[in-house]
Amino acid sequence: MSDFRAAAEELRERLRRWSAEYYQEDSPSVSDSEFDRTLLALRALEEAHPELMTADSPTQRVGAAPLKGFDPVTHRLPMLSLDNAFSGDDLVDFDRRVRERLGVPAVRYVCEPKLDGIAVSIVWEEGELVLAATRGDGQTGEGITHNVRSIESVPLRLEGSDYPAHLEVRGEVYMPRAGFDLFNRRALAEGGKPFVNPRNAAAGSLRQLDSSITRRRPLAFCAYALGFWEGGARSFASHSEAMAKLSEWGIPISDYGRTVESIEGCEAYYQELALARQDLSFDIDGIVFKVDAFALQEALGSVSRAPRWAIARKFPAQEEMTVLREVEFQVGRTGAVTPVARLDPVFVGGVTVSNATLHNADEIERLGLMTGDTVVIRRAGDVIPQVVAVVEERRPEAAASIIFPGHCPACATALAREPGEAVWRCEAGLVCPAQQRAAIAHFVSRRAMDIDGLGEKIIDQLIELNLVATVADLYTLEAHTLAELERFGEKSAENLVAAIAKSRETSLARFIYALGIREVGETTARQLATYFGNLESLIGATPEQLQDVEDVGPIVAQHVVHFFGEPANVRTINGLLGRGVRWPVPLQDEGNLPLAGQSWVVTGKLESLSRDDAESALRALGAKVSGSVSGKTTAVVAGPGAGSKLKKAQSLKVEVIDESEFLSRLEAWQV
Ligand code: 9MJ
C-alpha cells in the first residue's frame, strides 16, 4: 500500500516540476507525450486506489496557477480544457456516449484544427476590448490585456453593431511557423536563447510583463468558443453560427472549421487534416470535435475539467526527446561532408527514428550541440527527421564537444569550404571511395536508372573487388561473377543482371539525372532534356545556352559545363552508350502537345493514381508541373487533404478540378 502511495507522490512531484518548467519557465525538459504518459499513469493509479487522491494532485488541475506579476482575473464561466482521444475507437466511444445521453441517432459536429498555443479569454464591452486573460487554473487566470492588445489580428474595436454589450470570446494565441523561425533566427543572431517550439514561444511572449516585448513577437489569435455574454438582441443557436458571427465582427476564426452530420464525417475530416497538417502555416496537435447545437451542449454539460460535448483527437506526436550518442560524418556524391546524428531510437511521427541529419558544421554550432545531449527530434509527415533543439538542462557531465573533421573520413583528402558556403567538401572526386559509392548508388536509384537489387552493401563489395570503378562498369557485370559475392545466390545474381539489362532502355531525362551533376535534380534534368532534345547538344551547350533553360541559373550552368568538361565523365558516358544505354528520340514536337505552355499543380491525396503518376501524365501532355501555385498556374488538381495550395488557388481564382474531373480530361486529351 505504502508503495503505491510513494509511487503516486513521486509521479505528482515529477508532474509538478514539469508543469513549472512548462507553464512558468516556458522551457520544458520533457516532451508533451512523456508528460501525457506520466499524467495517465498517475490518473490510473488514483482511480485504482481512490484513497491516494489528493486535492492538489496534478490530475485535478486544468493548467497552471496564475503567475506572479500579473493581476488575477476570475473567469465568469470556468475555462475548461478538453478530453483527449488517441484513436479512432476513442472517437467512436465519445460519439456513442454523446448519442446515448441525448437519445438521438446522429449528432451534428463541428470539426476544428487544434491549435498548439495558449488559451486566452478576451472581453469586449460595447465593442471595445477591455480585458484579456490566460486560462490559468481554469477559474482564475492572469490579466494580460496589454499583451493581447498588441497582437495585430485581435480587433481592439469590433466591426458592425449587433454584438452583445458584453462579449467574452475564448481562443488560442499562437505563433505561426514562419514567425517562429524568424524569431528564433533573430534570437540566435542576437546571442539569445531560441525557443524549443512555437507553443513555448507563444507562451513566453504572452507572459511578458513589458508589452512592448510582446508587440515584437509575431503572434496571432484564433477564436474557438464563446465565453460569458449578455446584452443586445442576439442569441446563438449553435457553435458554427456563433463562429460565423464572430468573424463578421472582425474576430479571427479558423479557416478550416467545418460542420459534419455524424461521426463518420469527423473521421474523414481527421484523415484529411492529418495529410494537410505539414502544409499548414501553423502547428496543430490534433482535431477538436464539438457538438454544434448549444441546446445539446447544455444538455450534455461538463465534468470537472472538461465539457462532455467536445473531444480533442491528438495526432501522433511529431516531436520527442532522445539522446544523441554520436555524430558520424558521411561523404556524399558531390563530396559534401554531412554530419549525421546517431540517436537512441525514439518513436516519433509514426516511425522509429535512430538517425537524423545535422546538415553541416554551422548547424551543429547553431544548435550548440554536444554528444550525450538530450535533443528534440521532429519528424513531420514524410519529412526526414530533424534535430530541432538541445535541452541544455539535461546535459550530462560527460557531454563532449563535436569536432568537425579537417580531412575526408573516406580518403583523407583535406576538406575545403568555398567562401560563403556552409558545406565542407572532399574534392577528390571519384578517387574518393565514398563518392564513388554514392555516385553509383545515385545512378541505380529508383528515379534515376531504376536498377533493383543493387544495395549499398553490394556496391561496396563491387568497388572493393575492383569489379566496378564507374557506373559504366555495371553493364559489364556477369551473373557468374556476381554469384561469388557475399550473400548472393545464383538466382539473385541473374535477377540483378536482368535488372541492369532492363535499365538500358531509359529516357534522356532519367539519364541526365542519373549522371549526378551537382545541383541537377530531377526537374532540372527533365527541363534540360526537353530543351536540348539530345545528349550531344547538351554536352556542347555554352553557359549562356544553358541559362535559357527554365530554372537554370549561372551556378547550375557552371556545374553542367564543368561536368561535361571532365574527360573522365565523358569517358564514362561513352562507356554507357557503348554498352547499349539508350532512350527514344522525341517524335512529337512539344509545341503540338495539348497542354503545351500550360502550368499545372497537383496537391492533396489522389485515389486512383499517385501524385507522381498524375504529374508524369501532365508532363507527357506538354504541361509544366510546378510545386507552387501562382498567378501563372493554369489549373490545380486537388485531392482530399489539399491545404495551402488549394486556398491559394482559390484566392487567385485559378481553376481547381478534382480527381474525377482530371481523369475524364486525361481521357479526352489522350485521343
Ligand atoms: C484549440 N486549442 O484549437 C478548443 N481549441 O474548446 C479549439 N480548443 C476548446 N477548441 C473548448 N479549436 C475548450 C477548448
XYZ file of C-alpha atoms and ligand atoms in Angstrom:
685
model
C 0.000 0.000 0.000
C 2.660 2.467 1.051
C 4.478 1.545 -2.158
C 1.547 2.853 -4.171
C 1.412 5.996 -2.072
C 5.103 6.615 -2.638
C 4.726 5.915 -6.362
C 1.782 8.322 -6.656
C 3.652 11.014 -4.760
C 6.685 10.583 -6.974
C 4.584 10.908 -10.125
C 2.933 14.029 -8.684
C 6.295 15.570 -7.835
C 7.583 14.888 -11.315
C 4.465 16.336 -12.939
C 4.598 19.434 -10.730
C 8.217 20.043 -11.666
C 7.477 19.572 -15.371
C 4.395 21.819 -15.088
C 6.505 24.576 -13.615
C 9.034 24.224 -16.444
C 6.242 24.249 -18.990
C 3.948 26.953 -17.639
C 6.213 29.242 -15.652
C 9.537 28.921 -17.410
C 8.298 28.097 -20.941
C 11.212 25.713 -21.215
C 10.095 22.107 -20.797
C 12.674 19.379 -20.231
C 10.382 16.533 -21.326
C 8.219 16.005 -24.399
C 4.459 16.525 -24.289
C 3.941 12.824 -24.791
C 6.153 11.915 -21.844
C 4.146 14.378 -19.758
C 0.853 12.895 -21.015
C 2.008 9.342 -20.331
C 3.018 10.209 -16.786
C -0.286 12.010 -16.166
C -2.202 8.995 -17.478
C -0.176 6.685 -15.216
C -0.976 8.839 -12.187
C -4.649 9.003 -13.119
C -4.811 5.204 -13.449
C -3.123 4.792 -10.067
C -5.528 7.218 -8.395
C -8.530 5.562 -9.979
C -7.405 2.140 -8.782
C -6.670 3.496 -5.260
C -9.033 6.422 -4.648
C -7.725 6.823 -1.075
C -4.439 8.038 -2.550
C -6.063 11.007 -4.276
C -5.070 14.435 -3.002
C -6.914 17.688 -3.655
C -3.847 19.281 -5.197
C -2.976 16.354 -7.461
C -1.938 17.414 -10.991
C -4.771 15.192 -12.275
C -7.257 17.644 -10.728
C -5.960 20.726 -12.474
C -6.622 22.156 -15.883
C -3.476 24.194 -16.247
C -1.224 26.238 -14.038
C -1.652 28.506 -11.058
C -1.536 32.200 -12.007
C 1.876 33.729 -12.426
C 3.085 36.412 -10.079
C 3.326 39.887 -11.526
C 0.001 39.723 -13.381
C -3.376 40.706 -11.929
C -5.570 37.702 -11.300
C -8.730 37.576 -13.398
C -11.620 35.392 -12.297
C -13.402 33.796 -15.239
C -17.170 34.283 -15.154
C -17.531 30.819 -16.611
C -14.781 28.292 -15.925
C -12.315 27.863 -18.777
C -12.306 24.158 -19.392
C -9.774 22.049 -21.163
C -10.602 19.165 -23.468
C -10.602 15.432 -23.001
C -8.297 13.619 -25.380
C -8.918 10.795 -27.816
C -5.878 8.964 -29.129
C -7.524 6.683 -31.683
C -10.494 6.340 -33.998
C -12.016 3.964 -31.444
C -11.806 6.600 -28.706
C -13.698 8.927 -31.023
C -16.396 6.362 -31.755
C -16.787 5.819 -27.984
C -17.158 9.549 -27.489
C -19.894 9.719 -30.129
C -21.690 6.734 -28.603
C -21.680 8.361 -25.145
C -22.997 11.619 -26.618
C -25.793 9.926 -28.563
C -26.813 7.734 -25.643
C -27.042 10.692 -23.278
C -29.034 12.686 -25.802
C -31.074 9.717 -27.046
C -30.570 10.629 -30.710
C -29.376 8.548 -33.705
C -26.789 11.031 -35.009
C -25.265 14.326 -33.928
C -24.022 17.241 -35.949
C -20.433 18.081 -35.017
C -18.100 20.969 -35.708
C -14.531 19.971 -36.604
C -11.665 22.392 -35.974
C -7.882 22.076 -36.027
C -6.474 22.046 -32.505
C -4.065 24.933 -32.352
C -0.944 24.470 -30.323
C -0.606 27.762 -28.499
C -2.033 29.138 -25.307
C -5.683 29.580 -24.405
C -6.894 33.093 -23.663
C -10.174 34.795 -22.858
C -10.880 38.230 -24.338
C -13.733 40.536 -23.313
C -15.244 43.301 -25.433
C -17.578 45.772 -23.661
C -19.754 47.749 -26.058
C -17.417 46.578 -28.788
C -14.210 47.764 -27.046
C -11.544 45.304 -25.972
C -11.349 45.782 -22.198
C -9.861 42.610 -20.748
C -7.782 39.606 -21.704
C -6.617 36.761 -19.501
C -4.894 33.408 -19.694
C -6.698 30.253 -18.657
C -4.593 29.820 -15.505
C -6.150 27.047 -13.439
C -9.483 27.356 -15.251
C -11.079 29.507 -12.524
C -8.541 32.314 -12.262
C -6.100 33.386 -14.927
C -3.522 36.125 -15.390
C -4.569 39.507 -16.741
C -2.639 40.039 -19.959
C -4.792 42.748 -21.543
C -1.850 44.886 -22.667
C -0.105 41.985 -24.277
C -3.180 40.762 -26.127
C -3.899 44.290 -27.308
C -0.548 44.259 -29.066
C -1.495 41.266 -31.246
C -2.313 42.564 -34.713
C -5.141 40.190 -35.545
C -7.104 40.925 -32.355
C -9.573 43.764 -33.035
C -9.457 46.498 -30.408
C -12.908 47.566 -31.611
C -15.470 45.180 -33.091
C -16.942 45.760 -36.530
C -20.700 46.035 -37.162
C -23.197 46.825 -34.424
C -25.205 43.749 -33.474
C -22.690 42.380 -30.959
C -23.680 41.756 -27.327
C -22.948 44.572 -24.875
C -20.649 42.212 -23.012
C -18.912 39.617 -25.155
C -16.302 37.153 -23.945
C -14.539 35.059 -26.557
C -12.070 32.281 -25.992
C -9.401 31.180 -28.358
C -5.766 30.403 -28.838
C -2.813 32.761 -29.119
C -0.186 31.043 -31.229
C 2.933 31.771 -33.221
C 2.723 30.862 -36.937
C 5.677 28.783 -38.128
C 7.221 31.462 -40.309
C 7.207 33.910 -37.426
C 8.693 31.298 -35.109
C 11.564 30.560 -37.489
C 12.252 34.242 -37.947
C 12.041 34.908 -34.238
C 14.435 32.103 -33.343
C 16.895 33.118 -36.025
C 16.866 36.645 -34.688
C 17.224 35.450 -31.082
C 20.282 33.397 -32.039
C 21.832 36.192 -34.054
C 21.489 38.430 -31.016
C 23.034 35.800 -28.748
C 19.673 34.958 -27.123
C 18.153 31.580 -26.376
C 15.847 30.101 -29.018
C 12.502 28.560 -28.051
C 12.041 24.813 -28.340
C 8.761 25.088 -30.290
C 6.152 27.643 -31.408
C 3.887 26.889 -28.451
C 6.546 27.751 -25.879
C 7.432 30.779 -27.938
C 3.809 31.968 -27.846
C 3.516 31.312 -24.130
C 6.781 33.055 -23.353
C 5.852 36.036 -25.491
C 2.439 36.433 -23.921
C 3.776 36.295 -20.385
C 5.967 39.346 -20.781
C 5.345 41.983 -18.149
C 6.540 44.507 -20.698
C 4.021 44.517 -23.548
C 6.454 46.249 -25.894
C 8.305 42.909 -25.937
C 5.107 41.050 -26.803
C 4.489 43.502 -29.625
C 7.741 42.478 -31.280
C 6.786 38.794 -31.276
C 4.870 37.504 -34.325
C 1.747 36.276 -32.518
C -1.706 35.546 -33.920
C -5.107 34.807 -32.404
C -7.879 32.418 -33.422
C -11.253 32.264 -31.628
C -12.899 28.912 -30.950
C -15.536 29.450 -28.272
C -17.950 31.937 -26.788
C -17.428 32.693 -23.109
C -19.863 34.644 -20.966
C -22.004 37.125 -22.886
C -25.087 39.243 -22.224
C -26.987 42.235 -23.548
C -28.177 43.013 -27.042
C -30.786 41.361 -29.184
C -28.657 38.473 -30.389
C -28.821 34.884 -29.389
C -26.918 31.959 -30.847
C -28.302 28.522 -31.635
C -25.047 26.795 -32.401
C -21.282 26.961 -32.259
C -20.997 27.270 -36.029
C -23.454 30.162 -36.056
C -21.583 31.903 -33.222
C -18.245 31.490 -35.035
C -19.673 32.962 -38.234
C -20.913 35.939 -36.239
C -17.545 36.454 -34.522
C -15.951 36.537 -37.925
C -18.392 39.245 -39.060
C -17.365 41.314 -36.067
C -13.741 41.083 -37.153
C -12.590 38.392 -34.734
C -10.343 35.813 -36.443
C -11.727 32.268 -36.537
C -10.271 29.126 -38.104
C -10.341 28.943 -41.905
C -10.593 25.196 -41.566
C -13.731 24.808 -39.382
C -16.371 22.512 -40.852
C -19.696 21.033 -39.723
C -20.397 17.359 -40.371
C -23.587 15.387 -39.879
C -22.189 12.403 -37.986
C -19.092 10.807 -36.514
C -18.093 9.378 -39.929
C -17.614 12.943 -41.125
C -15.363 13.577 -38.101
C -13.148 10.639 -39.029
C -12.892 11.790 -42.661
C -12.006 15.312 -41.525
C -9.325 13.957 -39.187
C -7.725 11.960 -42.024
C -7.858 14.949 -44.357
C -6.207 17.309 -41.899
C -3.604 14.690 -40.907
C -2.437 14.855 -44.535
C -2.669 18.620 -44.856
C -1.030 19.212 -41.470
C 2.513 19.661 -42.701
C 1.473 22.267 -45.261
C -0.343 24.469 -42.755
C 1.288 27.723 -41.778
C 0.905 26.932 -38.066
C 1.360 23.946 -35.742
C -1.629 21.847 -34.771
C -1.536 18.863 -32.446
C -4.906 17.329 -33.217
C -8.508 17.975 -34.166
C -11.267 19.229 -31.870
C -14.784 17.884 -32.354
C -17.691 19.724 -30.748
C -21.418 19.098 -30.636
C -22.687 22.013 -32.713
C -26.081 22.846 -31.176
C -25.820 24.876 -27.957
C -29.020 23.265 -26.613
C -27.371 19.860 -26.911
C -24.122 21.136 -25.376
C -26.136 22.347 -22.408
C -27.980 19.053 -22.087
C -24.655 17.218 -22.007
C -22.964 19.559 -19.521
C -19.435 19.232 -18.189
C -17.437 17.115 -15.799
C -14.882 18.776 -13.554
C -12.186 19.546 -16.089
C -13.783 19.242 -19.484
C -17.081 19.511 -21.347
C -18.870 16.293 -22.273
C -19.760 17.790 -25.669
C -16.234 18.108 -27.040
C -13.153 15.988 -27.500
C -9.679 16.521 -28.945
C -8.247 13.745 -31.055
C -4.494 14.050 -30.883
C -2.195 13.350 -33.803
C 0.750 11.066 -33.095
C 3.468 13.241 -31.554
C 5.784 14.875 -34.112
C 8.371 15.766 -31.535
C 10.098 13.599 -28.995
C 13.218 13.842 -26.926
C 16.074 11.372 -27.071
C 19.824 11.215 -26.519
C 22.487 11.971 -29.108
C 25.021 9.145 -28.834
C 27.475 10.153 -31.507
C 27.935 12.087 -34.718
C 29.157 10.388 -37.882
C 30.467 12.241 -40.888
C 29.215 10.940 -44.231
C 30.650 11.840 -47.601
C 28.003 12.301 -50.280
C 28.030 12.041 -54.042
C 29.308 15.558 -54.536
C 31.928 15.258 -51.774
C 29.818 17.203 -49.293
C 30.529 16.032 -45.763
C 27.325 15.724 -43.770
C 27.214 15.167 -40.027
C 24.639 12.527 -39.098
C 23.301 12.169 -35.563
C 23.162 8.641 -34.145
C 20.340 8.628 -31.607
C 18.804 6.356 -29.030
C 15.826 5.024 -31.028
C 12.667 7.028 -30.427
C 9.132 6.688 -31.807
C 8.140 9.981 -33.384
C 5.769 11.000 -36.167
C 4.690 7.357 -36.567
C 8.133 5.754 -37.088
C 11.176 4.774 -35.026
C 13.999 7.210 -35.634
C 17.621 6.440 -34.821
C 19.422 8.785 -37.238
C 18.913 12.409 -38.141
C 20.826 14.715 -40.433
C 22.636 17.636 -38.849
C 23.169 19.302 -42.259
C 26.546 20.986 -41.737
C 29.049 22.382 -39.284
C 27.113 25.640 -38.883
C 24.016 23.745 -37.854
C 25.910 21.954 -35.058
C 27.120 25.294 -33.851
C 23.698 26.894 -34.194
C 22.166 24.174 -32.046
C 25.055 24.291 -29.567
C 25.080 20.515 -29.745
C 27.315 18.112 -27.777
C 27.368 14.312 -27.769
C 25.425 12.955 -24.818
C 22.913 15.799 -25.088
C 19.198 15.248 -24.862
C 17.765 16.603 -28.091
C 14.328 17.330 -29.509
C 13.680 15.304 -32.665
C 10.964 16.375 -35.047
C 9.520 14.283 -37.828
C 6.562 15.833 -39.597
C 4.726 13.836 -42.260
C 7.248 12.188 -44.526
C 9.856 14.862 -43.943
C 13.223 13.486 -42.819
C 13.821 13.695 -39.069
C 15.496 16.836 -37.800
C 17.246 17.742 -34.581
C 15.434 20.942 -33.700
C 16.789 21.801 -30.267
C 19.045 20.835 -27.398
C 17.673 20.529 -23.853
C 20.596 22.148 -22.082
C 19.130 21.433 -18.642
C 19.700 17.742 -19.283
C 23.304 17.958 -20.434
C 25.348 15.266 -18.652
C 28.770 15.902 -17.117
C 30.338 13.677 -19.738
C 28.937 15.603 -22.716
C 31.620 16.081 -25.366
C 32.178 18.749 -27.988
C 31.646 17.722 -31.589
C 34.746 18.240 -33.666
C 34.244 18.590 -37.403
C 36.973 16.646 -39.234
C 39.580 18.508 -41.258
C 40.096 15.567 -43.618
C 37.789 13.331 -45.620
C 36.828 10.359 -43.438
C 36.893 8.111 -46.535
C 40.086 9.135 -48.380
C 41.865 11.574 -46.018
C 41.969 14.426 -48.555
C 41.910 17.804 -46.768
C 38.380 19.251 -46.757
C 37.698 22.605 -48.377
C 34.945 25.145 -47.976
C 34.101 27.735 -50.584
C 33.624 31.279 -49.327
C 30.026 31.855 -48.324
C 29.183 28.145 -48.334
C 28.177 26.192 -45.248
C 29.348 22.857 -46.605
C 32.798 21.321 -46.273
C 33.739 19.146 -49.242
C 36.180 16.454 -50.191
C 37.329 17.489 -53.652
C 38.942 14.171 -54.543
C 36.001 13.286 -56.827
C 35.722 9.686 -57.965
C 39.131 8.864 -56.486
C 37.379 9.013 -53.112
C 35.713 5.655 -52.446
C 32.831 7.296 -50.585
C 31.990 9.473 -53.587
C 32.387 6.564 -55.958
C 29.948 4.543 -53.910
C 27.472 7.420 -53.611
C 27.647 8.137 -57.351
C 26.796 4.515 -58.133
C 24.020 4.416 -55.518
C 22.512 7.523 -57.105
C 22.861 6.175 -60.641
C 20.966 2.976 -59.817
C 18.295 4.643 -57.645
C 14.634 4.277 -58.498
C 14.134 7.704 -60.023
C 17.400 7.514 -61.977
C 18.222 4.267 -63.850
C 15.982 2.230 -61.540
C 18.176 -0.850 -61.115
C 16.555 -3.023 -58.490
C 18.699 -5.173 -56.179
C 21.863 -3.052 -56.076
C 22.000 -2.015 -52.429
C 24.882 -0.185 -50.794
C 26.402 -3.355 -49.320
C 26.681 -4.870 -52.804
C 28.064 -1.669 -54.269
C 30.757 -1.691 -51.565
C 31.755 -5.223 -52.496
C 31.839 -4.415 -56.210
C 34.162 -1.475 -55.542
C 36.346 -3.372 -53.119
C 36.822 -6.296 -55.529
C 37.633 -3.864 -58.351
C 34.688 -5.151 -60.353
C 33.246 -1.682 -60.751
C 35.002 1.693 -60.781
C 32.492 3.786 -62.701
C 28.796 3.350 -63.437
C 29.657 2.186 -66.978
C 31.260 -0.933 -65.489
C 27.864 -2.048 -64.168
C 26.906 -3.016 -67.715
C 29.823 -5.457 -67.978
C 28.864 -7.498 -64.903
C 28.080 -11.145 -65.479
C 25.921 -13.444 -63.392
C 28.683 -15.916 -62.588
C 30.907 -13.144 -61.159
C 28.071 -11.729 -59.084
C 27.172 -15.161 -57.751
C 30.555 -15.192 -55.987
C 29.695 -12.160 -53.878
C 28.808 -12.428 -50.214
C 25.138 -13.050 -49.525
C 24.490 -13.601 -53.216
C 22.986 -16.695 -54.839
C 22.717 -17.679 -58.473
C 19.130 -16.554 -58.646
C 19.799 -13.105 -57.194
C 22.835 -12.733 -59.492
C 20.657 -13.477 -62.513
C 17.961 -11.111 -61.296
C 20.483 -8.322 -60.900
C 21.959 -8.864 -64.365
C 18.431 -8.805 -65.777
C 17.642 -5.577 -63.882
C 20.824 -3.968 -65.208
C 19.987 -5.062 -68.751
C 16.467 -3.698 -68.468
C 17.766 -0.307 -67.314
C 19.475 0.176 -70.711
C 16.149 1.362 -72.092
C 15.675 4.687 -70.365
C 14.763 8.308 -71.092
C 17.123 11.200 -71.705
C 15.788 12.978 -68.611
C 16.476 9.986 -66.352
C 19.914 9.558 -67.890
C 20.874 13.178 -67.246
C 19.562 12.942 -63.697
C 21.431 9.654 -63.141
C 24.773 11.265 -64.066
C 24.627 13.085 -60.753
C 25.675 16.527 -61.951
C 25.775 18.908 -58.996
C 22.525 20.837 -58.482
C 20.834 18.961 -61.326
C 17.842 17.298 -59.712
C 15.023 15.531 -61.461
C 13.199 18.656 -62.521
C 16.250 20.367 -63.962
C 17.246 17.145 -65.723
C 13.806 16.986 -67.300
C 13.993 20.593 -68.398
C 17.437 20.090 -69.898
C 16.226 17.001 -71.767
C 13.185 18.800 -73.120
C 15.137 21.867 -74.144
C 18.091 20.193 -75.834
C 16.314 17.075 -77.070
C 19.549 15.089 -77.346
C 22.697 14.493 -75.334
C 25.160 15.891 -77.909
C 23.562 19.342 -77.791
C 23.585 19.333 -74.009
C 27.256 18.329 -73.858
C 28.134 21.079 -76.310
C 25.998 23.781 -74.696
C 27.521 27.064 -73.574
C 26.673 28.589 -70.185
C 24.513 31.161 -71.995
C 22.510 28.489 -73.827
C 22.093 26.556 -70.604
C 20.696 29.596 -68.876
C 17.931 29.804 -71.469
C 16.502 26.698 -69.815
C 13.885 27.368 -67.190
C 15.237 27.390 -63.610
C 18.859 27.148 -64.784
C 20.952 29.995 -63.407
C 24.657 30.734 -63.675
C 25.620 28.299 -60.902
C 23.811 25.285 -62.339
C 25.081 26.194 -65.818
C 28.594 26.278 -64.415
C 28.183 22.828 -62.826
C 26.891 21.368 -66.108
C 29.731 22.827 -68.161
C 32.244 21.679 -65.577
C 30.822 18.154 -65.535
C 30.998 17.656 -69.286
C 34.423 19.313 -69.366
C 35.886 16.486 -67.263
C 37.395 13.900 -69.614
C 36.684 11.110 -67.095
C 32.969 11.925 -67.191
C 32.896 11.910 -70.980
C 34.668 8.540 -70.960
C 32.031 7.175 -68.579
C 29.209 8.494 -70.766
C 30.771 6.946 -73.863
C 31.150 3.704 -71.946
C 27.449 3.749 -71.067
C 26.367 4.482 -74.630
C 28.786 1.880 -75.992
C 27.236 -0.709 -73.682
C 23.767 -0.099 -75.018
C 22.198 2.540 -72.772
C 19.689 4.432 -74.927
C 16.449 6.382 -74.970
C 13.783 7.152 -77.524
C 14.292 10.188 -79.724
C 11.309 12.540 -79.217
C 8.820 12.131 -82.035
C 6.319 14.749 -81.233
C 7.010 18.426 -81.417
C 6.418 19.709 -77.854
C 4.507 22.688 -79.183
C 1.775 20.454 -80.592
C 1.023 18.711 -77.316
C -2.398 19.519 -75.880
C -1.083 21.153 -72.687
C 1.946 22.904 -74.207
C 2.617 26.215 -72.484
C 0.395 25.407 -69.517
C 1.462 25.202 -65.877
C -0.258 22.733 -63.500
C -0.125 21.916 -59.817
C -1.217 18.638 -58.213
C -1.995 18.675 -54.472
C -3.696 16.532 -51.833
C -4.209 12.788 -51.989
C -5.466 11.134 -55.147
C -7.306 7.829 -55.053
C -6.747 6.032 -58.323
C -3.251 7.201 -59.194
C -0.269 8.573 -57.303
C 0.646 12.235 -57.410
C 3.820 11.248 -59.308
C 1.780 9.476 -61.975
C -0.604 12.396 -62.301
C 2.350 14.722 -62.776
C 4.013 12.449 -65.309
C 0.780 12.284 -67.289
C 0.576 16.063 -67.340
C 4.179 16.384 -68.459
C 3.674 13.836 -71.188
C 0.914 16.057 -72.483
C 3.271 19.017 -72.616
C 2.361 20.787 -69.359
C 4.887 22.157 -66.938
C 4.204 20.862 -63.420
C 5.027 23.156 -60.555
C 5.182 22.692 -56.785
C 3.545 26.002 -56.001
C 0.518 27.958 -57.136
C 0.982 31.394 -58.653
C -0.831 33.741 -60.973
C 0.747 31.812 -63.859
C -0.816 28.487 -62.829
C -3.285 27.203 -65.432
C -5.112 24.782 -63.146
C -4.809 22.810 -59.920
C -5.749 19.165 -59.424
C -6.792 18.910 -55.767
C -7.485 15.741 -53.826
C -8.576 15.357 -50.191
C -6.151 16.912 -47.749
C -5.234 19.745 -50.100
C -4.268 22.671 -47.886
C -2.494 25.925 -48.531
C -2.062 25.340 -52.280
C -5.796 24.868 -52.704
C -6.508 28.006 -50.712
C -4.002 29.979 -52.746
C -5.569 28.737 -55.984
C -8.978 29.777 -54.743
C -7.766 33.196 -53.707
C -6.055 33.704 -57.082
C -9.157 32.373 -58.869
C -7.111 29.667 -60.537
C -9.203 26.789 -61.877
C -9.369 23.853 -59.424
C -10.517 20.402 -60.520
C -10.959 17.215 -58.534
C -9.643 13.772 -59.379
C -12.642 12.525 -61.316
C -12.704 15.633 -63.492
C -8.952 15.249 -64.029
C -9.364 11.627 -65.099
C -12.066 12.427 -67.593
C -9.986 15.252 -69.071
C -6.969 12.944 -69.297
C -9.037 10.601 -71.374
C -10.142 13.392 -73.658
C -6.593 14.739 -74.093
C -5.101 11.406 -74.892
C -7.118 10.777 -78.058
C -7.821 24.640 -29.892
N -6.862 24.558 -28.988
O -7.589 24.850 -31.075
C -10.858 24.400 -28.148
N -9.178 24.524 -29.428
O -12.989 24.401 -26.995
C -10.295 24.508 -30.208
N -9.544 24.450 -28.148
C -11.665 24.345 -26.942
N -11.348 24.442 -29.392
C -13.424 24.328 -25.715
N -10.321 24.572 -31.563
C -12.361 24.248 -24.871
C -11.218 24.272 -25.654
